[in-house]
Amino acid sequence: MIPGARLVILGRQGAGKGTQCVRLSRHYVVPHVSTGDMLRAAVKEGSELGRKARAIMDDGGLVPDDVMIDIVADRLARDDSRTRGYILDGFPRTVGQAEALGEVTAEQPLHAVIDLDVAEEVVLRRIADRRVCTDCGTNYSVHAPPRYDWTCDVCGGEVRQRDDDTEEAVRRRLDLYRKQTAPLIEWYAERRLLEVVDGLGATDDVTKRLVAAVDARTRRGFAAGR
Ligand code: AMP
């Protein structure tokens, strides 16, 4: 049996987090907990959370920490996360969120925090080319579109550019990443949880690097009885 894992994946928008998290979630048989996907689902449903989040997201800003922390704490309390683990994608994004996550995971600590590293000029190009299924969130690009006429290969949904992938919103998000999220790399390095993985290259090669980095950590974690 493949052991589960409790992971956080950090990385700039466009580093390939979404694609790699789906692959890691299949490999380790753990849920992919993407706060961006959860918020987009809330916007689509028109729930109160969705109405609050929509303008902030379209603008490339950050939803307040207390709102995000409640959403994630609820999700990590579910049975699947408690028994096998999870891959957190898009959370934490601020030191405040990381501190709250530390409290939520006090009993079952993270095995690793991975920084999927891709330079800013590369991600700018990737985001301009990115297309996403509006139903299931599968990622495509103008260079690797779905087989039929922008219809998702996985679920048949409509594939198009994300509302917040405009150049202005992307610059704002990268700026926020530099100011608010990049300091988390140092924060987790100090706590000896950080692994930096090069995100450049073929998708399969990046997945192999990620699995190797995670396996090295989980083996140590399980050997220590965690
Ligand atoms: P993502 O798909 O991770 O790029 O997230 C899309 C948008 O959702 C972000 O630009 C934020 O507006 C919002 N969002 C997602 N996760 C968080 C978070 N942890 N904290 C605050 N806002 C978030």
Short mmCIF file of C-alpha atoms and ligand atoms in Angstrom, two decimals:
data_model
loop_
_atom_site.label_atom_id
_atom_site.label_comp_id
_atom_site.label_asym_id
_atom_site.label_seq_id
_atom_site.Cartn_x
_atom_site.Cartn_y
_atom_site.Cartn_z
CA MET A 1 0.00 0.00 0.00
CA ILE A 2 1.24 3.49 -0.83
CA PRO A 3 1.43 5.56 2.34
CA GLY A 4 -0.47 8.86 2.25
CA ALA A 5 1.12 12.28 2.72
CA ARG A 6 0.36 15.68 4.22
CA LEU A 7 1.81 18.25 1.86
CA VAL A 8 1.75 21.93 1.03
CA ILE A 9 2.76 22.97 -2.48
CA LEU A 10 3.99 26.54 -2.87
CA GLY A 11 4.91 28.22 -6.13
CA ARG A 12 4.13 31.23 -8.27
CA GLN A 13 0.90 31.29 -10.24
CA GLY A 14 1.66 29.42 -13.44
CA ALA A 15 4.44 27.27 -11.94
CA GLY A 16 2.40 24.16 -12.78
CA LYS A 17 1.05 23.60 -9.26
CA GLY A 18 -2.47 22.70 -10.44
CA THR A 19 -1.29 20.06 -12.89
CA GLN A 20 1.29 18.57 -10.54
CA CYS A 21 -1.06 18.53 -7.55
CA VAL A 22 -3.60 16.46 -9.51
CA ARG A 23 -0.85 13.96 -10.34
CA LEU A 24 0.44 13.85 -6.76
CA SER A 25 -3.07 13.40 -5.45
CA ARG A 26 -3.51 10.31 -7.66
CA HIS A 27 -0.08 8.97 -6.76
CA TYR A 28 -0.53 9.25 -2.99
CA VAL A 29 -4.32 8.66 -3.07
CA VAL A 30 -5.02 11.82 -1.09
CA PRO A 31 -7.43 14.68 -1.79
CA HIS A 32 -6.18 17.69 -3.75
CA VAL A 33 -7.30 20.63 -1.63
CA SER A 34 -7.09 23.71 -3.85
CA THR A 35 -8.39 26.84 -2.18
CA GLY A 36 -8.61 28.57 -5.59
CA ASP A 37 -10.84 25.73 -6.91
CA MET A 38 -12.97 25.84 -3.74
CA LEU A 39 -13.48 29.60 -4.14
CA ARG A 40 -14.25 29.28 -7.86
CA ALA A 41 -16.86 26.60 -7.02
CA ALA A 42 -18.41 28.97 -4.44
CA VAL A 43 -18.54 31.77 -7.04
CA LYS A 44 -20.25 29.43 -9.48
CA GLU A 45 -22.80 28.33 -6.89
CA GLY A 46 -23.48 31.96 -6.00
CA SER A 47 -23.11 31.21 -2.26
CA GLU A 48 -22.45 34.00 0.23
CA LEU A 49 -18.74 33.12 0.22
CA GLY A 50 -18.73 33.19 -3.58
CA ARG A 51 -20.35 36.62 -3.70
CA LYS A 52 -17.78 38.00 -1.25
CA ALA A 53 -14.81 36.35 -2.99
CA ARG A 54 -15.67 37.15 -6.59
CA ALA A 55 -14.61 40.80 -6.77
CA ILE A 56 -11.45 40.14 -4.77
CA MET A 57 -10.46 37.27 -7.06
CA ASP A 58 -11.19 39.09 -10.32
CA ASP A 59 -9.00 41.89 -9.06
CA GLY A 60 -6.14 39.50 -8.19
CA GLY A 61 -6.35 40.31 -4.45
CA LEU A 62 -6.39 37.96 -1.44
CA VAL A 63 -9.52 36.76 0.37
CA PRO A 64 -9.20 37.62 4.12
CA ASP A 65 -7.18 35.16 6.24
CA ASP A 66 -9.99 34.34 8.70
CA VAL A 67 -12.31 33.29 5.88
CA MET A 68 -9.65 31.10 4.27
CA ILE A 69 -8.53 29.52 7.54
CA ASP A 70 -12.10 28.39 8.36
CA ILE A 71 -12.54 26.84 4.91
CA VAL A 72 -9.26 24.91 5.13
CA ALA A 73 -9.73 23.82 8.76
CA ASP A 74 -13.15 22.35 7.83
CA ARG A 75 -11.72 20.54 4.83
CA LEU A 76 -8.76 19.04 6.72
CA ALA A 77 -11.09 17.80 9.47
CA ARG A 78 -12.84 15.45 7.03
CA ASP A 79 -12.21 11.70 7.19
CA ASP A 80 -10.24 11.38 3.94
CA SER A 81 -7.74 14.05 5.02
CA ARG A 82 -7.44 12.68 8.53
CA THR A 83 -6.79 9.11 7.42
CA ARG A 84 -4.57 9.54 4.32
CA GLY A 85 -3.55 13.19 4.22
CA TYR A 86 -3.93 15.89 1.55
CA ILE A 87 -2.17 18.12 -0.92
CA LEU A 88 -2.77 21.75 -0.09
CA ASP A 89 -2.57 23.97 -3.16
CA GLY A 90 -2.93 27.74 -2.82
CA PHE A 91 -2.86 27.72 0.98
CA PRO A 92 -1.13 29.09 3.00
CA ARG A 93 -0.51 32.34 1.15
CA THR A 94 0.43 34.51 4.13
CA VAL A 95 2.42 33.97 7.31
CA GLY A 96 -0.85 34.39 9.25
CA GLN A 97 -2.35 31.48 7.31
CA ALA A 98 0.80 29.38 7.86
CA GLU A 99 0.61 29.98 11.62
CA ALA A 100 -3.05 28.96 11.65
CA LEU A 101 -2.23 25.85 9.61
CA GLY A 102 0.42 24.97 12.19
CA GLU A 103 -2.31 24.97 14.86
CA VAL A 104 -4.77 22.98 12.74
CA THR A 105 -2.10 20.33 12.02
CA ALA A 106 -0.61 20.19 15.52
CA GLU A 107 -1.68 16.53 16.01
CA GLN A 108 -0.84 15.38 12.49
CA PRO A 109 2.01 17.62 11.29
CA LEU A 110 2.91 18.28 7.65
CA HIS A 111 5.45 15.94 6.06
CA ALA A 112 6.80 18.58 3.68
CA VAL A 113 6.28 21.95 2.08
CA ILE A 114 7.41 21.98 -1.52
CA ASP A 115 8.38 25.09 -3.42
CA LEU A 116 7.78 24.35 -7.08
CA ASP A 117 10.31 26.77 -8.45
CA VAL A 118 9.82 28.49 -11.83
CA ALA A 119 11.21 31.96 -12.69
CA GLU A 120 8.81 34.91 -13.00
CA GLU A 121 9.44 35.55 -16.72
CA VAL A 122 8.58 31.92 -17.48
CA VAL A 123 5.31 31.95 -15.50
CA LEU A 124 4.18 35.20 -17.17
CA ARG A 125 4.39 33.47 -20.54
CA ARG A 126 2.71 30.30 -19.25
CA ILE A 127 -0.23 32.19 -17.72
CA ALA A 128 -0.88 34.09 -20.97
CA ASP A 129 -1.15 30.68 -22.72
CA ARG A 130 -3.15 28.96 -19.95
CA ARG A 131 -6.73 27.75 -20.50
CA VAL A 132 -8.82 26.02 -17.82
CA CYS A 133 -12.00 23.91 -17.71
CA THR A 134 -14.69 26.01 -16.03
CA ASP A 135 -16.31 22.84 -14.61
CA CYS A 136 -13.56 20.53 -13.31
CA GLY A 137 -10.52 22.83 -13.35
CA THR A 138 -8.36 20.70 -15.66
CA ASN A 139 -5.55 22.80 -17.12
CA TYR A 140 -4.77 23.20 -20.82
CA SER A 141 -2.82 25.71 -22.87
CA VAL A 142 -3.09 27.20 -26.33
CA HIS A 143 -0.24 24.83 -27.25
CA ALA A 144 -1.92 21.76 -25.69
CA PRO A 145 -5.68 22.32 -26.11
CA PRO A 146 -8.40 19.72 -25.48
CA ARG A 147 -9.12 17.36 -28.40
CA TYR A 148 -12.45 18.88 -29.49
CA ASP A 149 -13.16 22.56 -29.83
CA TRP A 150 -12.32 23.82 -26.30
CA THR A 151 -14.43 21.10 -24.70
CA CYS A 152 -12.76 19.47 -21.69
CA ASP A 153 -11.36 15.97 -22.39
CA VAL A 154 -12.11 14.94 -18.79
CA CYS A 155 -15.64 16.22 -18.13
CA GLY A 156 -16.94 17.87 -21.32
CA GLY A 157 -17.02 21.36 -19.70
CA GLU A 158 -16.14 24.62 -21.41
CA VAL A 159 -12.40 25.38 -21.56
CA ARG A 160 -11.38 29.05 -21.58
CA GLN A 161 -9.09 31.65 -20.07
CA ARG A 162 -9.59 32.26 -16.34
CA ASP A 163 -11.30 35.57 -15.48
CA ASP A 164 -8.30 36.51 -13.34
CA ASP A 165 -5.67 35.66 -15.97
CA THR A 166 -5.74 39.18 -17.46
CA GLU A 167 -2.30 40.78 -17.64
CA GLU A 168 -3.10 43.38 -14.98
CA ALA A 169 -4.53 40.84 -12.50
CA VAL A 170 -1.61 38.49 -13.12
CA ARG A 171 0.92 41.24 -12.37
CA ARG A 172 -1.00 42.06 -9.19
CA ARG A 173 -0.98 38.37 -8.13
CA LEU A 174 2.73 37.97 -8.82
CA ASP A 175 3.37 41.14 -6.83
CA LEU A 176 1.33 39.79 -3.91
CA TYR A 177 3.21 36.50 -4.20
CA ARG A 178 6.53 38.32 -3.90
CA LYS A 179 5.37 40.34 -0.89
CA GLN A 180 3.15 37.90 1.03
CA THR A 181 3.81 34.33 -0.08
CA ALA A 182 7.53 34.26 -0.91
CA PRO A 183 8.39 34.98 2.79
CA LEU A 184 6.75 31.62 3.58
CA ILE A 185 9.61 29.88 1.80
CA GLU A 186 12.03 31.22 4.39
CA TRP A 187 9.49 30.58 7.19
CA TYR A 188 9.17 26.88 6.30
CA ALA A 189 12.92 26.53 5.65
CA GLU A 190 13.54 27.68 9.24
CA ARG A 191 11.14 24.95 10.40
CA ARG A 192 13.02 22.36 8.31
CA LEU A 193 9.96 21.47 6.26
CA LEU A 194 10.99 23.01 2.94
CA GLU A 195 12.00 21.14 -0.22
CA VAL A 196 12.73 23.16 -3.36
CA VAL A 197 11.89 21.32 -6.59
CA ASP A 198 12.77 22.66 -10.05
CA GLY A 199 9.49 23.14 -11.95
CA LEU A 200 11.05 23.52 -15.40
CA GLY A 201 10.95 20.73 -17.95
CA ALA A 202 8.56 18.00 -19.12
CA THR A 203 5.50 17.45 -16.89
CA ASP A 204 6.47 13.79 -16.23
CA ASP A 205 10.01 14.76 -15.21
CA VAL A 206 8.73 17.37 -12.77
CA THR A 207 6.32 14.80 -11.25
CA LYS A 208 9.21 12.34 -10.77
CA ARG A 209 11.26 15.02 -9.00
CA LEU A 210 8.32 15.86 -6.74
CA VAL A 211 7.63 12.22 -5.84
CA ALA A 212 11.32 11.67 -5.04
CA ALA A 213 11.36 14.73 -2.76
CA VAL A 214 8.12 13.72 -1.01
CA ASP A 215 9.12 10.05 -0.59
CA ALA A 216 12.39 11.05 1.05
CA ARG A 217 10.39 13.11 3.57
CA THR A 218 7.50 10.74 4.23
CA ARG A 219 9.91 7.84 4.79
CA ARG A 220 11.63 9.90 7.44
CA GLY A 221 8.25 10.97 8.89
CA PHE A 222 6.88 7.43 9.03
CA ALA A 223 10.16 6.07 10.43
CA ALA A 224 9.77 8.60 13.24
CA GLY A 225 6.25 7.28 13.85
CA ARG A 226 4.42 10.29 12.35
P1 AMP B 1 -5.42 30.26 -7.31
O1 AMP B 1 -6.28 29.37 -8.15
O2 AMP B 1 -4.70 29.51 -6.21
O3 AMP B 1 -4.50 31.13 -8.11
O4 AMP B 1 -6.43 31.24 -6.52
C1 AMP B 1 -7.25 32.15 -7.22
C2 AMP B 1 -7.62 33.32 -6.33
O5 AMP B 1 -8.35 32.85 -5.19
C3 AMP B 1 -6.45 34.09 -5.74
O6 AMP B 1 -5.93 35.06 -6.66
C4 AMP B 1 -7.08 34.71 -4.51
O7 AMP B 1 -7.91 35.82 -4.86
C5 AMP B 1 -8.01 33.61 -4.02
N1 AMP B 1 -7.32 32.69 -3.07
C6 AMP B 1 -7.03 31.37 -3.25
N2 AMP B 1 -6.40 30.87 -2.18
C7 AMP B 1 -6.29 31.89 -1.29
C8 AMP B 1 -5.71 32.02 0.00
N3 AMP B 1 -5.09 30.97 0.61
N4 AMP B 1 -5.77 33.22 0.61
C9 AMP B 1 -6.38 34.27 0.04
N5 AMP B 1 -6.93 34.24 -1.20
C10 AMP B 1 -6.89 33.06 -1.86
#
